[in-house]
Coordinates of C-alpha atoms in Angstrom, one line a residue:
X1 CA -129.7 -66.1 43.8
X2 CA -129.5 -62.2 44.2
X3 CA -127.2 -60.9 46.9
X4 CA -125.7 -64.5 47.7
X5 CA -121.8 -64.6 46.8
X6 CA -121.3 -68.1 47.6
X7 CA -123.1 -70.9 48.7
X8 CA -121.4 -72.9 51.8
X9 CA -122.1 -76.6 52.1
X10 CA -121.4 -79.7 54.0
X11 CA -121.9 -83.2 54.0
X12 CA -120.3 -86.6 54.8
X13 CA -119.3 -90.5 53.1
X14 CA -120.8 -92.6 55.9
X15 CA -119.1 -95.4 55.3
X16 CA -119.9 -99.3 57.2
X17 CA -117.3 -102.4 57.1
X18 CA -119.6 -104.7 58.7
X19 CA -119.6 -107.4 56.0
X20 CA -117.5 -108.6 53.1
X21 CA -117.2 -105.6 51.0
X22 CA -117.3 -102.0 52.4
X23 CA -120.5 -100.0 51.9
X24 CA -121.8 -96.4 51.8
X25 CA -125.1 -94.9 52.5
X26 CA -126.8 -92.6 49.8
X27 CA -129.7 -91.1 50.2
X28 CA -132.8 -90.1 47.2
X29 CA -133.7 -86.9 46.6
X30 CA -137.5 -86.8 44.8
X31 CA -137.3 -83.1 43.3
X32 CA -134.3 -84.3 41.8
X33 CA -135.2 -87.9 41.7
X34 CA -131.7 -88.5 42.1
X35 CA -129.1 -90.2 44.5
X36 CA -126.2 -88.0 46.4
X37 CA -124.7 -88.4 49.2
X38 CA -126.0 -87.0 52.6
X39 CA -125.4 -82.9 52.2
X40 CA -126.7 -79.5 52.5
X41 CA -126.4 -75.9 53.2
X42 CA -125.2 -74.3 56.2
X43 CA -127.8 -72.7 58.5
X44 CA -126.7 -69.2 60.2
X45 CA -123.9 -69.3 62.0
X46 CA -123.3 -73.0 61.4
X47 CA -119.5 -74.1 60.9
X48 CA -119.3 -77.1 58.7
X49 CA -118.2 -79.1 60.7
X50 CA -121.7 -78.6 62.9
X51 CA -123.4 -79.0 58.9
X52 CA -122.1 -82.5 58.0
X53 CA -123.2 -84.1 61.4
X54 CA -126.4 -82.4 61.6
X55 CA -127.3 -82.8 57.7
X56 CA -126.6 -86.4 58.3
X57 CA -128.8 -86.8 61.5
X58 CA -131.7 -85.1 59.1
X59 CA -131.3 -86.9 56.3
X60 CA -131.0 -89.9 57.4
X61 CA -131.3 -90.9 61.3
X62 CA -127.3 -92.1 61.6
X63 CA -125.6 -90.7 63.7
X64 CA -121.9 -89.6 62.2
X65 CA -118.5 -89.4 63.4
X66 CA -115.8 -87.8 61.2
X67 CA -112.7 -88.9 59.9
X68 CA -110.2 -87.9 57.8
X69 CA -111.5 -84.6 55.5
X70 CA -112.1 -85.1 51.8
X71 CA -111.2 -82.8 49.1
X72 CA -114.0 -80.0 48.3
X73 CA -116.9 -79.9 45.7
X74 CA -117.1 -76.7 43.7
X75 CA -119.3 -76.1 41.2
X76 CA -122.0 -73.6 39.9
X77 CA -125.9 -72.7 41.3
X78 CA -127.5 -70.7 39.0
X79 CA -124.3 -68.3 38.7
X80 CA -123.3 -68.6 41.9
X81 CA -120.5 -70.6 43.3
X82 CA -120.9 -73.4 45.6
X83 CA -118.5 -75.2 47.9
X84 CA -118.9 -78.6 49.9
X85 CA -116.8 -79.7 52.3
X86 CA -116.6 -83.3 52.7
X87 CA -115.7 -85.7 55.8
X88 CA -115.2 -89.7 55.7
X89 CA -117.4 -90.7 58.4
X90 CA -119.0 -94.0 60.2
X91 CA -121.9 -93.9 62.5
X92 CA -122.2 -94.5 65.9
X93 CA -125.7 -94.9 66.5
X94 CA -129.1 -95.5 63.9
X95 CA -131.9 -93.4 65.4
X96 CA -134.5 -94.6 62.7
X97 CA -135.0 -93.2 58.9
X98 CA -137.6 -90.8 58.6
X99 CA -138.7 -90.5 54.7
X100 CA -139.4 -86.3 53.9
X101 CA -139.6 -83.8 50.8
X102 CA -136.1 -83.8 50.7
X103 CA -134.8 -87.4 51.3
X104 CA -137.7 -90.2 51.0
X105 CA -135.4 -93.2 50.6
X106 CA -131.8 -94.0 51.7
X107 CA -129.3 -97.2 50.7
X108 CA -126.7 -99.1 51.6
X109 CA -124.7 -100.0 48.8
X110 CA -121.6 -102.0 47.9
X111 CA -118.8 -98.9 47.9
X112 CA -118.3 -100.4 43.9
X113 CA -121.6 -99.4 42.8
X114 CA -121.4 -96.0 43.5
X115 CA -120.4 -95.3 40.3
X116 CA -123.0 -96.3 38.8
X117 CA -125.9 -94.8 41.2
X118 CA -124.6 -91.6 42.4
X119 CA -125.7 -89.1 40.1
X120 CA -122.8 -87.1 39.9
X121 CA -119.4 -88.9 39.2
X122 CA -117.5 -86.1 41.4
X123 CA -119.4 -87.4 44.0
X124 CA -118.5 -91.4 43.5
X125 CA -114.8 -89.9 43.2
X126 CA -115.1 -89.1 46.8
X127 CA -116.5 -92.3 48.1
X128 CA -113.4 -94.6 46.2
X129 CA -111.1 -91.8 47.9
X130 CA -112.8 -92.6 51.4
X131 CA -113.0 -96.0 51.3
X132 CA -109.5 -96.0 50.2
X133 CA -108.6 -95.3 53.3
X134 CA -107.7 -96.9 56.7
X135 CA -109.4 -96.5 59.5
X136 CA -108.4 -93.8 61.7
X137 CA -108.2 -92.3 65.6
X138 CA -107.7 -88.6 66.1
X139 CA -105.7 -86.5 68.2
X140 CA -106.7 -83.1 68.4
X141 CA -104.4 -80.4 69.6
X142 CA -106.3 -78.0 71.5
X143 CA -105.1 -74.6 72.2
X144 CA -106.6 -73.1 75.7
X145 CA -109.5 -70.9 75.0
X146 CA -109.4 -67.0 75.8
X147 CA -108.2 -66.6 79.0
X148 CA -107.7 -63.3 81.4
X149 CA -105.1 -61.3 80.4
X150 CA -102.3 -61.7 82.4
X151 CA -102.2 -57.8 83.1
X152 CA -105.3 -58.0 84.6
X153 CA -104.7 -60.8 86.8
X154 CA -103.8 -60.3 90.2
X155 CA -103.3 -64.0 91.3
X156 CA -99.5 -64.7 92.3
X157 CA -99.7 -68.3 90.2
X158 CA -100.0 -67.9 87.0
X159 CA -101.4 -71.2 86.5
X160 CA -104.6 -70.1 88.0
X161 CA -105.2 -67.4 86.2
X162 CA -109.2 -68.2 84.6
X163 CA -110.7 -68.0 81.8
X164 CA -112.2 -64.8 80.2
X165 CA -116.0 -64.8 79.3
X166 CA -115.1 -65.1 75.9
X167 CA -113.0 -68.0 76.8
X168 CA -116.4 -69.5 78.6
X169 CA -118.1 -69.2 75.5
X170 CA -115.7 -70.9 73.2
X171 CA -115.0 -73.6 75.8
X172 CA -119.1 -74.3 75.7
X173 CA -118.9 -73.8 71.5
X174 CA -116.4 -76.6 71.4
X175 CA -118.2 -79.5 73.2
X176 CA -120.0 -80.1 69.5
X177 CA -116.9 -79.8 67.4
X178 CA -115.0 -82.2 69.1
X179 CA -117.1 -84.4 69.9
X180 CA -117.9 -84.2 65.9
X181 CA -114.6 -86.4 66.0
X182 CA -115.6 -89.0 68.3
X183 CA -113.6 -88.4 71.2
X184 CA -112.9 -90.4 74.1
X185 CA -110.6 -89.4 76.1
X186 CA -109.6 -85.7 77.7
X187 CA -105.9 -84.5 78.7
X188 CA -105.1 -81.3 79.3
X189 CA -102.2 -79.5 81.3
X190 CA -102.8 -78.6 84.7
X191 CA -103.2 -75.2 84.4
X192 CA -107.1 -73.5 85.3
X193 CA -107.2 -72.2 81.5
X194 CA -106.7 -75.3 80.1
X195 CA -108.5 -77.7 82.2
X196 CA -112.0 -75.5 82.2
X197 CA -111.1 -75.4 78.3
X198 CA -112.2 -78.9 78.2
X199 CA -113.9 -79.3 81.5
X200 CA -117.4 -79.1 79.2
X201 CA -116.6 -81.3 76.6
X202 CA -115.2 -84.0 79.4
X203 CA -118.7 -83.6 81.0
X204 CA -120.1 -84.3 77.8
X205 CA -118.2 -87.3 77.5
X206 CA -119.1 -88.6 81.1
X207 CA -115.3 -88.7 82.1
X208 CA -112.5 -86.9 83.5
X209 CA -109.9 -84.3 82.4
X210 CA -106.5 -86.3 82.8
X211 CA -103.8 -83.4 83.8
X212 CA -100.7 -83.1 82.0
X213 CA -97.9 -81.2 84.3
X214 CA -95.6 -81.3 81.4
X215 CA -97.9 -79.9 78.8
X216 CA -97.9 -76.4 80.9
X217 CA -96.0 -73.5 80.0
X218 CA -94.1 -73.7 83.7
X219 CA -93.4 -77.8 82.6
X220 CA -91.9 -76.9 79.0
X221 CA -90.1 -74.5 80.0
X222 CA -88.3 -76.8 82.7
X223 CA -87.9 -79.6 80.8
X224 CA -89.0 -79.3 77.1
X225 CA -87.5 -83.6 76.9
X226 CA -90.2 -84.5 79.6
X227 CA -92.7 -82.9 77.2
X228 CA -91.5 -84.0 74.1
X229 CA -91.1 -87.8 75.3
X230 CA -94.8 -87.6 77.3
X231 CA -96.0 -86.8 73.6
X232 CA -94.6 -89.6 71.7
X233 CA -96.5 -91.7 73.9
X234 CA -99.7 -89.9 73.6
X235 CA -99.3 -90.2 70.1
X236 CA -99.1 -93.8 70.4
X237 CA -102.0 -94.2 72.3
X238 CA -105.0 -95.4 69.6
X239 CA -107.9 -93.7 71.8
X240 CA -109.7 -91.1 70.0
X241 CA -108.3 -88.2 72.5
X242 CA -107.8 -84.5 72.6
X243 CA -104.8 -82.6 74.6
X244 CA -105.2 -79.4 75.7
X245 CA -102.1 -76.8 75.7
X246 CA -100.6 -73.5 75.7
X247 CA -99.3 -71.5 72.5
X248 CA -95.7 -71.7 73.8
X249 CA -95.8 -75.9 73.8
X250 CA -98.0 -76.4 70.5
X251 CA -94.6 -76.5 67.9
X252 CA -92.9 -78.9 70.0
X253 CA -95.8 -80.8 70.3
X254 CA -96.3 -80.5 66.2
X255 CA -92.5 -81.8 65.8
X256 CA -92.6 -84.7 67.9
X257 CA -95.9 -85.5 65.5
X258 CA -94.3 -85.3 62.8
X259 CA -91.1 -87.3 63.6
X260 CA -93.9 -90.0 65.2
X261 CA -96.1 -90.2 62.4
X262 CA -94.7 -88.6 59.3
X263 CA -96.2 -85.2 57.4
X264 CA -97.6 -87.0 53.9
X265 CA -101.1 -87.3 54.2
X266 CA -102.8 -90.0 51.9
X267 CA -106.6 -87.9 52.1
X268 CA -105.6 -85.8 48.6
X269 CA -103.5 -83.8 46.2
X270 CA -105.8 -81.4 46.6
X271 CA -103.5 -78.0 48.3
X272 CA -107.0 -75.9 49.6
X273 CA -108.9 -79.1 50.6
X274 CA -109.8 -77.0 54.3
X275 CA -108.4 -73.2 53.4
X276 CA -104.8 -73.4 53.6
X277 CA -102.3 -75.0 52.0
X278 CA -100.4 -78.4 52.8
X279 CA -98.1 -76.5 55.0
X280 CA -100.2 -74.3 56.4
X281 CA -102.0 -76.7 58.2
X282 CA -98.7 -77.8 60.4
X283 CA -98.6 -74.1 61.5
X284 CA -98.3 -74.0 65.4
X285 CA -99.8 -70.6 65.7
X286 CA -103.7 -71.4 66.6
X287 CA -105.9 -68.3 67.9
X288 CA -107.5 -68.5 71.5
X289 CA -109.9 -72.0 71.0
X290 CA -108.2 -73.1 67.4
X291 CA -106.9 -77.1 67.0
X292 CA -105.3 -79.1 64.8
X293 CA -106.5 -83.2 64.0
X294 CA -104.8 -85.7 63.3
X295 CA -105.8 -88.5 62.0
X296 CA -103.7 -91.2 62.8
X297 CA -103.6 -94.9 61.2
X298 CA -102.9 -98.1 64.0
X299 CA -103.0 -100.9 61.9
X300 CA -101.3 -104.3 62.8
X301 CA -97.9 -104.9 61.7
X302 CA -97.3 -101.1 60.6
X303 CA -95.9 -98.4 62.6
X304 CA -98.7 -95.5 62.8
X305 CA -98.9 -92.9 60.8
X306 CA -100.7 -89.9 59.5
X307 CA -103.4 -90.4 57.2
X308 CA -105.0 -86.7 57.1
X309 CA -104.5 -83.2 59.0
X310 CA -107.1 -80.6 59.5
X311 CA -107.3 -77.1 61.7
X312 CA -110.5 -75.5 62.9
X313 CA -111.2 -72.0 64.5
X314 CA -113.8 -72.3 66.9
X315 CA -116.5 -69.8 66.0
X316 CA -116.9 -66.8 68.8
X317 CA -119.6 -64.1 68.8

């Protein structure tokens, strides 16, 4: 593949707990006449994130919504290096199977048998590894898009001080990658950046931004407990939600997290599974548009806890 230094790839384990045994959906490939799991190649300009749902929806009609990340695939293409990032996923809606060059059947089969039909055993690995886990509900931690720069701005309140185009942009970018996640539920603090940060993606959504007074840079800095204590029980709520905040509040809001819900993650041993390293991905410091999941366990009889963590950079022209 002349002039390609790397092929990028995503894909997903859609998994389905409907009957007695857990299942996964595979899909046939007839120029291979093989069977992988759903997958492919990023188009221009395409985060993975966009690649997994979308390669999904082509592939085979269902609809996915991610969980916790799985460790990458690498391996060689001719000479050339290929990664694929991999999501545990469930659908939320069947639009219909559509048999094509690429994919002319798909299956759903008992997770066990994977082994045995997937044609490449890294790939089985990745569906015990999924279906290993529990199920999940994720809070993102949203850092405000770009905003004005406060040099420029000539309101007295800094709490309406907009955002920039840049920060339109992003905001518009975003609607896609969280809603990847499955989503329900929008908070955000009060201030303009932060509310039209989400505004987009609660419109999306059909609902409302809830505003969080003690998530705002003026709030923290008056009482850092009230914030603190408003986040334990955000983290506590098992709606799939986002919270938008400001740079300043994001460690504190990290900490609380991690005294809530614990730092081990039970996704992989793998240290580069999404770029960085274990602790790298508890680092507070997000650009303009950058959050953090977490994938957070509810189930009955155990206190919650973290299950996976994942950052994202939203993509900006």
């Amino acid at each position: 593949m002349p002039g390609v230094d790397r092929i990028r790839a995503a894909g997903v384990v859609l998994l389905r707990r409907t009957g007695p045994v857990p299942e996964v959906l595979i899909v046939h490939r007839p120029h291979y006449n093989d069977w992988s799991l759903p997958k492919g190649k990023l188009d221009p300009g395409e985060q993975e994130i966009h690649t997994a749902i979308r390669e999904c929806d082509e592939e085979t009609g269902f609809q996915a919504v991610l969980g916790p990340r799985l460790p990458s695939l690498h391996y060689l293409v001719d000479g050339v290096p290929k990664v694929v990032h991999f999501w545990s996923a469930h659908s939320s809606s069947d639009e219909g199977f559509t048999p094509g060059p690429e994919v002319d059947a798909i299956r759903w089969i008992p997770v066990d048998e994977s082994r045995h039909l997937l044609s490449h055993a890294a790939e089985a690995e990745l569906v015990a590894r999924a279906a290993g886990l529990p199920q999940t509900s994720p809070l993102i931690l949203l850092r405000h898009t770009a905003a004005a720069k406060r040099s420029d701005y000539r309101g007295k309140d800094d709490s309406e001080r907009p955002l920039s185009g840049k920060g339109r942009s992003q905001a518009k970018a975003l609607v896609p990658l969280l809603d990847a996640f499955g989503i329900t539920d929008v908070h955000a603090s009060n201030a303009v950046r932060c509310h039209d940060s989400v505004r987009k993606i609660a419109k999306h959504l059909g609902t409302g931004v809830q505003h969080e007074p003690t998530m705002s840079e003026e709030g923290f800095q008056d009482r850092p407990e009230r914030t603190a204590r408003r986040m334990r029980k955000v983290i506590l709520d098992p709606a799939p939600l986002v919270m938008c905040s400001h740079r300043p509040v994001l460690p504190t809001l990290l900490e609380v997290a991690a005294e809530v819900l614990g730092t081990a993650e039970m996704t992989s041993e793998d240290p580069d599974r999404d770029g960085v390293d274990r602790e790298a991905r508890w680092d507070p410091k997000l650009p303009p548009g950058g959050f953090i999941v977490l994938h957070r366990s509810f189930e009955a009889g155990v206190e919650p806890r973290l299950v996976a963590i994942e950052r994202h950079v939203v993509a900006s022209d």
